[in-house]
Coordinates of C-alpha atoms and ligand atoms in Angstrom, one line a residue:
X1 CA 67.0 126.0 115.8
X2 CA 65.1 129.1 117.3
X3 CA 66.7 131.1 120.2
X4 CA 63.0 130.6 121.8
X5 CA 60.9 127.5 122.0
X6 CA 57.3 127.1 123.2
X7 CA 56.3 123.8 124.8
X8 CA 52.4 123.3 125.3
X9 CA 52.2 121.7 128.5
X10 CA 48.3 121.2 128.6
X11 CA 45.0 122.7 127.3
X12 CA 42.1 123.5 129.9
X13 CA 39.2 121.1 129.3
X14 CA 36.7 123.6 130.4
X15 CA 37.9 126.8 128.6
X16 CA 40.5 125.7 125.9
X17 CA 43.2 128.1 127.5
X18 CA 46.8 126.7 127.3
X19 CA 49.5 126.1 129.8
X20 CA 52.9 126.3 128.3
X21 CA 56.5 127.1 128.8
X22 CA 58.5 129.3 126.9
X23 CA 62.4 128.3 126.8
X24 CA 64.5 131.5 126.3
X25 CA 68.4 132.3 126.4
X26 CA 67.8 133.7 129.8
X27 CA 65.6 131.0 131.5
X28 CA 62.2 129.4 131.2
X29 CA 58.9 131.3 131.5
X30 CA 55.6 129.8 132.6
X31 CA 52.7 130.8 130.5
X32 CA 50.1 132.5 130.4
X33 CA 52.4 135.4 131.4
X34 CA 52.1 139.2 132.3
X35 CA 55.3 140.9 131.3
X36 CA 55.8 144.1 133.4
X37 CA 56.8 147.1 131.2
X38 CA 60.2 149.0 131.7
X39 CA 60.1 151.2 128.8
X40 CA 63.3 153.3 129.6
X41 CA 65.4 150.2 130.8
X42 CA 63.7 150.2 134.3
X43 CA 60.1 149.1 135.6
X44 CA 59.3 152.5 137.1
X45 CA 60.2 152.8 140.8
X46 CA 61.2 149.0 141.2
X47 CA 64.8 147.5 141.5
X48 CA 65.4 144.1 139.6
X49 CA 65.5 142.4 143.0
X50 CA 62.1 143.6 143.9
X51 CA 60.6 142.6 140.6
X52 CA 62.0 138.9 141.2
X53 CA 60.8 139.0 144.7
X54 CA 57.3 139.6 143.4
X55 CA 57.6 136.8 140.6
X56 CA 58.4 138.8 137.5
X57 CA 59.8 136.2 134.9
X58 CA 60.3 138.6 131.9
X59 CA 60.3 142.3 131.2
X60 CA 59.6 144.6 128.3
X61 CA 61.7 147.3 127.2
X62 CA 61.3 149.7 124.4
X63 CA 63.3 150.0 121.2
X64 CA 62.2 153.7 120.3
X65 CA 62.9 155.2 123.7
X66 CA 66.2 153.5 124.2
X67 CA 67.4 154.3 120.6
X68 CA 66.4 158.1 121.7
X69 CA 68.0 157.8 124.9
X70 CA 70.7 156.7 125.9
X71 CA 71.2 155.3 122.4
X72 CA 71.4 151.8 121.4
X73 CA 75.2 151.9 120.6
X74 CA 75.8 153.0 124.1
X75 CA 73.8 150.2 125.7
X76 CA 75.8 147.7 123.3
X77 CA 79.0 149.3 124.7
X78 CA 77.7 148.6 128.2
X79 CA 77.6 144.8 127.3
X80 CA 73.8 145.0 126.3
X81 CA 70.6 145.8 128.0
X82 CA 70.8 142.8 130.6
X83 CA 74.1 144.1 131.8
X84 CA 73.1 147.8 131.5
X85 CA 70.1 147.4 133.7
X86 CA 71.2 144.6 135.9
X87 CA 68.4 142.1 134.8
X88 CA 69.4 138.6 134.1
X89 CA 66.2 137.1 133.2
X90 CA 64.5 137.3 129.7
X91 CA 63.6 140.8 128.0
X92 CA 61.4 141.4 125.2
X93 CA 61.9 144.6 123.4
X94 CA 59.1 145.9 121.2
X95 CA 60.1 147.7 118.0
X96 CA 59.0 151.3 118.8
X97 CA 56.4 151.1 115.8
X98 CA 53.7 151.8 118.3
X99 CA 55.4 154.8 119.7
X100 CA 56.4 156.2 116.5
X101 CA 53.0 155.9 115.1
X102 CA 51.4 157.4 117.9
X103 CA 53.6 160.6 117.5
X104 CA 50.7 161.4 115.0
X105 CA 51.4 164.5 112.9
X106 CA 55.2 164.2 113.8
X107 CA 55.7 161.3 111.7
X108 CA 55.7 160.4 107.9
X109 CA 55.4 156.8 106.6
X110 CA 57.0 155.4 103.5
X111 CA 57.6 152.0 102.1
X112 CA 61.1 152.5 103.4
X113 CA 60.2 153.3 107.0
X114 CA 59.1 156.0 109.2
X115 CA 60.3 159.5 109.4
X116 CA 59.8 161.3 112.6
X117 CA 60.7 164.0 115.3
X118 CA 62.1 163.0 118.6
X119 CA 59.6 163.6 121.6
X120 CA 62.6 164.7 123.6
X121 CA 64.2 167.6 121.3
X122 CA 62.3 167.5 118.0
X123 CA 65.1 166.3 116.1
X124 CA 64.6 164.5 112.9
X125 CA 64.9 160.5 112.8
X126 CA 64.1 157.8 110.6
X127 CA 63.4 154.2 111.6
X128 CA 63.2 151.2 109.0
X129 CA 62.8 147.5 109.6
X130 CA 66.4 147.2 109.1
X131 CA 67.2 150.0 111.7
X132 CA 64.8 148.4 114.2
X133 CA 66.6 145.1 114.1
X134 CA 69.9 146.8 114.4
X135 CA 68.7 148.6 117.4
X136 CA 67.2 145.4 118.9
X137 CA 70.2 143.4 118.1
X138 CA 72.4 146.0 120.0
X139 CA 70.3 145.8 122.9
X140 CA 70.6 141.9 123.0
X141 CA 66.9 141.2 124.0
X142 CA 65.8 137.7 124.0
X143 CA 62.6 138.2 122.1
X144 CA 62.5 141.0 119.2
X145 CA 59.2 142.4 117.7
X146 CA 59.1 143.1 113.9
X147 CA 58.9 146.6 112.9
X148 CA 55.1 147.1 112.1
X149 CA 52.4 149.6 111.8
X150 CA 49.6 149.5 114.5
X151 CA 46.9 151.0 112.6
X152 CA 44.7 153.7 114.6
X153 CA 41.4 152.8 115.8
X154 CA 39.1 153.6 113.9
X155 CA 40.5 153.1 110.6
X156 CA 38.7 152.5 107.1
X157 CA 39.4 149.1 105.3
X158 CA 41.4 150.8 102.6
X159 CA 44.0 152.1 105.0
X160 CA 43.8 148.9 107.2
X161 CA 44.4 146.7 104.1
X162 CA 47.3 148.7 102.7
X163 CA 49.0 148.9 106.1
X164 CA 48.9 145.3 106.9
X165 CA 50.4 144.6 103.5
X166 CA 53.3 147.0 104.0
X167 CA 53.6 145.4 107.6
X168 CA 54.0 142.0 106.0
X169 CA 56.6 143.3 103.8
X170 CA 58.4 145.1 106.5
X171 CA 58.3 141.7 108.5
X172 CA 60.3 140.0 105.4
X173 CA 62.7 142.8 105.7
X174 CA 63.1 142.1 109.3
X175 CA 63.6 138.4 109.1
X176 CA 66.2 139.2 106.2
X177 CA 68.2 141.7 108.4
X178 CA 67.9 139.3 111.5
X179 CA 71.5 138.3 112.4
X180 CA 71.9 136.5 115.8
X181 CA 69.1 134.0 115.3
X182 CA 70.8 131.7 117.9
X183 CA 70.4 134.1 120.8
X184 CA 67.5 136.2 119.9
X185 CA 64.1 135.4 118.6
X186 CA 62.1 137.5 116.1
X187 CA 58.2 137.4 116.6
X188 CA 55.9 138.7 113.7
X189 CA 52.9 140.9 114.4
X190 CA 49.5 140.1 112.9
X191 CA 47.4 143.3 112.1
X192 CA 44.2 143.9 110.2
X193 CA 42.3 146.3 112.4
X194 CA 38.8 145.2 113.4
X195 CA 38.0 143.5 109.9
X196 CA 37.7 139.6 110.0
X197 CA 38.9 139.3 106.5
X198 CA 41.8 141.4 106.8
X199 CA 42.9 139.7 110.1
X200 CA 42.6 136.5 108.3
X201 CA 44.7 138.1 105.2
X202 CA 47.3 139.3 107.8
X203 CA 47.7 136.1 109.7
X204 CA 48.2 134.1 106.5
X205 CA 50.9 136.4 105.3
X206 CA 52.6 136.6 108.5
X207 CA 52.1 133.1 109.6
X208 CA 53.8 132.0 106.2
X209 CA 57.1 133.6 107.5
X210 CA 58.5 130.9 109.6
X211 CA 59.3 132.5 113.1
X212 CA 59.4 131.1 116.8
X213 CA 56.3 133.2 118.0
X214 CA 53.7 135.5 116.9
X215 CA 51.9 138.6 118.3
X216 CA 48.4 139.9 117.8
X217 CA 48.8 143.8 117.3
X218 CA 46.4 146.7 116.4
X219 CA 44.3 145.9 119.6
X220 CA 43.8 147.8 122.9
X221 CA 43.8 151.0 120.7
X222 CA 40.6 152.4 122.2
X223 CA 38.1 149.9 120.7
X224 CA 35.3 148.5 123.1
X225 CA 36.4 145.6 125.0
X226 CA 33.8 143.2 123.5
X227 CA 35.1 144.3 120.0
X228 CA 38.6 143.3 121.0
X229 CA 37.5 140.0 122.4
X230 CA 35.4 139.2 118.9
X231 CA 38.8 139.8 117.1
X232 CA 40.6 137.5 119.4
X233 CA 38.1 134.8 119.1
X234 CA 38.6 134.7 115.1
X235 CA 42.3 135.3 115.2
X236 CA 43.8 133.0 117.7
X237 CA 42.2 129.9 116.0
X238 CA 44.2 130.9 113.0
X239 CA 47.8 130.7 114.8
X240 CA 49.9 127.7 115.1
X241 CA 49.2 125.7 118.7
X242 CA 53.0 124.9 119.0
X243 CA 54.0 128.7 119.2
X244 CA 53.4 131.4 121.6
X245 CA 50.7 134.0 121.0
X246 CA 51.4 137.6 122.4
X247 CA 48.6 140.2 122.6
X248 CA 50.2 143.4 122.6
X249 CA 49.4 146.3 125.2
X250 CA 46.9 144.2 127.4
X251 CA 45.8 144.7 130.2
X252 CA 43.4 145.1 133.0
X253 CA 42.6 142.0 135.1
X254 CA 39.5 141.1 133.1
X255 CA 41.2 141.5 129.8
X256 CA 43.9 139.1 130.9
X257 CA 41.5 136.3 132.0
X258 CA 39.4 136.8 128.8
X259 CA 42.5 136.9 126.7
X260 CA 43.8 133.6 128.2
X261 CA 40.4 132.0 127.7
X262 CA 40.7 133.0 124.0
X263 CA 44.1 131.3 123.5
X264 CA 46.6 134.1 124.3
X265 CA 49.8 133.2 126.1
X266 CA 51.7 136.4 126.6
X267 CA 50.6 139.9 127.8
X268 CA 52.2 143.3 128.4
X269 CA 50.6 146.7 129.7
X270 CA 51.8 149.7 131.7
X271 CA 48.7 150.1 133.5
X272 CA 49.6 148.6 136.9
X273 CA 52.5 151.0 137.3
X274 CA 50.8 153.7 135.5
X275 CA 47.8 154.0 137.8
X276 CA 50.1 153.3 140.7
X277 CA 51.7 156.6 140.1
X278 CA 48.3 158.4 140.5
X279 CA 47.3 156.5 143.6
X280 CA 45.1 153.8 142.1
X281 CA 45.4 150.2 143.3
X282 CA 44.1 146.9 142.1
X283 CA 42.7 144.8 144.9
X284 CA 40.8 141.6 145.2
X285 CA 37.6 143.5 146.0
X286 CA 38.0 145.9 142.8
X287 CA 40.0 149.4 142.5
X288 CA 41.0 151.3 145.4
X289 CA 41.8 155.1 144.7
X290 CA 43.7 155.5 148.0
X291 CA 43.9 159.2 147.8
X292 CA 40.1 159.2 148.5
X293 CA 39.2 160.9 151.8
X294 CA 37.5 157.8 153.0
X295 CA 40.8 156.1 153.4
X296 CA 42.2 158.8 155.6
X297 CA 41.8 156.6 158.9
X298 CA 41.6 153.3 157.4
X299 CA 44.5 151.3 159.1
X300 CA 44.0 148.1 157.0
X301 CA 46.2 147.0 154.2
X302 CA 45.5 148.1 150.6
X303 CA 44.3 144.5 150.0
X304 CA 43.3 142.3 152.8
X305 CA 43.8 139.2 150.7
X306 CA 47.3 140.2 149.6
X307 CA 50.7 138.9 150.9
X308 CA 53.0 141.4 149.0
X309 CA 55.7 143.7 150.9
X310 CA 53.3 146.5 150.6
X311 CA 50.2 144.9 152.2
X312 CA 52.3 143.0 154.7
X313 CA 53.8 146.3 156.1
X314 CA 51.8 149.3 155.4
X315 CA 48.1 150.8 155.8
X316 CA 45.8 152.5 153.4
X317 CA 46.0 155.6 155.9
X318 CA 49.8 155.8 155.4
X319 CA 49.9 155.2 151.8
X320 CA 47.1 157.9 151.1
X321 CA 49.5 160.2 153.4
X322 CA 52.3 159.5 151.1
X323 CA 50.2 160.1 147.8
X324 CA 48.9 163.4 149.2
X325 CA 52.5 164.4 150.3
X326 CA 53.6 163.3 146.7
X327 CA 56.3 161.0 148.2
X328 CA 58.2 158.8 146.0
X329 CA 57.6 155.9 148.3
X330 CA 53.8 156.0 147.3
X331 CA 54.7 155.0 143.7
X332 CA 57.2 152.3 145.1
X333 CA 54.5 150.7 147.4
X334 CA 51.5 150.9 145.1
X335 CA 53.7 149.8 142.0
X336 CA 55.0 146.6 144.0
X337 CA 51.4 145.9 145.1
X338 CA 49.7 146.2 141.6
X339 CA 52.3 144.2 139.7
X340 CA 52.2 141.4 142.5
X341 CA 48.5 141.5 142.0
X342 CA 48.7 140.9 138.3
X343 CA 51.4 138.3 138.6
X344 CA 49.5 136.5 141.3
X345 CA 46.5 136.6 139.2
X346 CA 48.4 135.0 136.3
X347 CA 49.7 132.4 138.6
X348 CA 46.0 131.6 139.7
X349 CA 45.1 131.4 136.0
X350 CA 47.7 129.0 135.3
X351 CA 46.7 126.7 138.3
X352 CA 42.9 127.0 137.1
X353 CA 44.1 125.6 133.8
X354 CA 46.0 122.8 135.4
X355 CA 42.9 122.0 137.4
X356 CA 40.5 122.3 134.1
X357 CA 38.6 125.1 135.8
X358 CA 39.4 128.4 134.4
X359 CA 35.7 129.3 133.6
X360 CA 34.8 128.9 137.1
X361 CA 37.7 130.9 138.2
X362 CA 36.7 133.9 135.9
X363 CA 33.1 133.8 137.5
X364 CA 34.7 133.9 141.2
X365 CA 37.2 136.6 140.2
X366 CA 34.6 138.6 138.2
X367 CA 32.0 138.4 141.2
X368 CA 34.7 139.6 143.9
X369 CA 36.2 142.2 141.7
X370 CA 33.0 143.7 140.6
X371 CA 33.0 143.0 136.9
X372 CA 30.0 141.8 135.4
X373 CA 30.2 138.7 133.3
Ligands
LIG1 C1 55.0 146.2 121.9 C2 55.3 145.8 120.6 O1 55.7 146.8 119.7 C3 55.7 146.8 118.5 O2 56.9 146.4 117.9 N1 54.6 147.0 117.7 C4 53.3 147.3 118.3 N2 53.3 147.7 119.5 C5 52.0 147.7 119.9 C6 51.8 148.2 121.2 C7 50.4 148.4 121.6 N3 49.9 148.8 122.9 C8 48.7 148.7 122.7 N4 47.9 149.3 123.8 C9 48.3 150.0 125.0 N5 48.5 148.3 121.6 C10 49.3 148.0 121.1 C11 49.4 147.6 119.7 C12 50.8 147.5 119.1 C13 51.1 146.9 117.7 O3 50.1 146.5 116.9 N6 52.3 146.8 117.5

């Protein structure tokens, strides 16, 4: 049996979106789900208790970064990532493929794996599918991502085709190297760039490898939103209905809703905590750049409709002051709010699927947030 099992609860009659449950060794996750990103074994500025308080069910951590620092052997010695970071709910680790590939000229790809230089001290390193599995096994994550290549955008057909075929060969090596199948689930990653026939080829090859879940990679890499939605429209229907579908690196409120409508169950993105650190909040009426002078004497909460700790206790004027003064509390408060905002949004999406009204919910949310449909 797999370490992770997906249960399809219901399909929205209005949109075709799915409501599900993902059973993992560290607990059950209600899907569709947004996963806060904790790249270096911490969701920046947040404690595990605060993450639970705002409703986080699962977090992401990053294989490449933890291999680099403090080292996966040290984390293993600490008893694994859950113990090391004091998080007892599910953890998904990405394979670091994306990071290594975004190192650009510092890396060299071969059939064996990827040679690259550390972003910390320039030292030489090599990661292979087997190494990526060894690292994730040492970390002890509930869900491990296969070592893949996320093709850049734009990229020509030839490159994307060769890359997806290597990603398939690497996936088979990951599965071969997967030891701890009872406690850790391996997810495959579908590539193929923005080419319909290559997405079909990658889906066919990746789905032929029997695994508990699959991701759609190679998106949210700078392509126009419409193009990402189009790729989703012809890719998710190729995926099994009884397994979770994870869209990597997504996303903003509109992308989450549009992704769920197109059959996606799991998402991750650094956006909420990243924009928090430069003083931007997501609110029910759209973005609020709180450092803006117009909020200097605004003694109302970031979001009048929000019941998070930040909105219940602090005003825009105070948070603007913290941002201008470069106070650490600014990141903590805005990160708390932004994560709560996305987690709350996904709760409302799950409720709308339950009530067969996700398209109506999209229209209401877009109108208020200021998106155009
Ligand atoms: C998160 C999973 O990491 C992997 O193991 N490979 C992988 N990671 C991605 C991360 C991405 N982030 C974005 N946008 C911010 N797009 C991404 C694509 C991949 C991917 O194809 N493959």
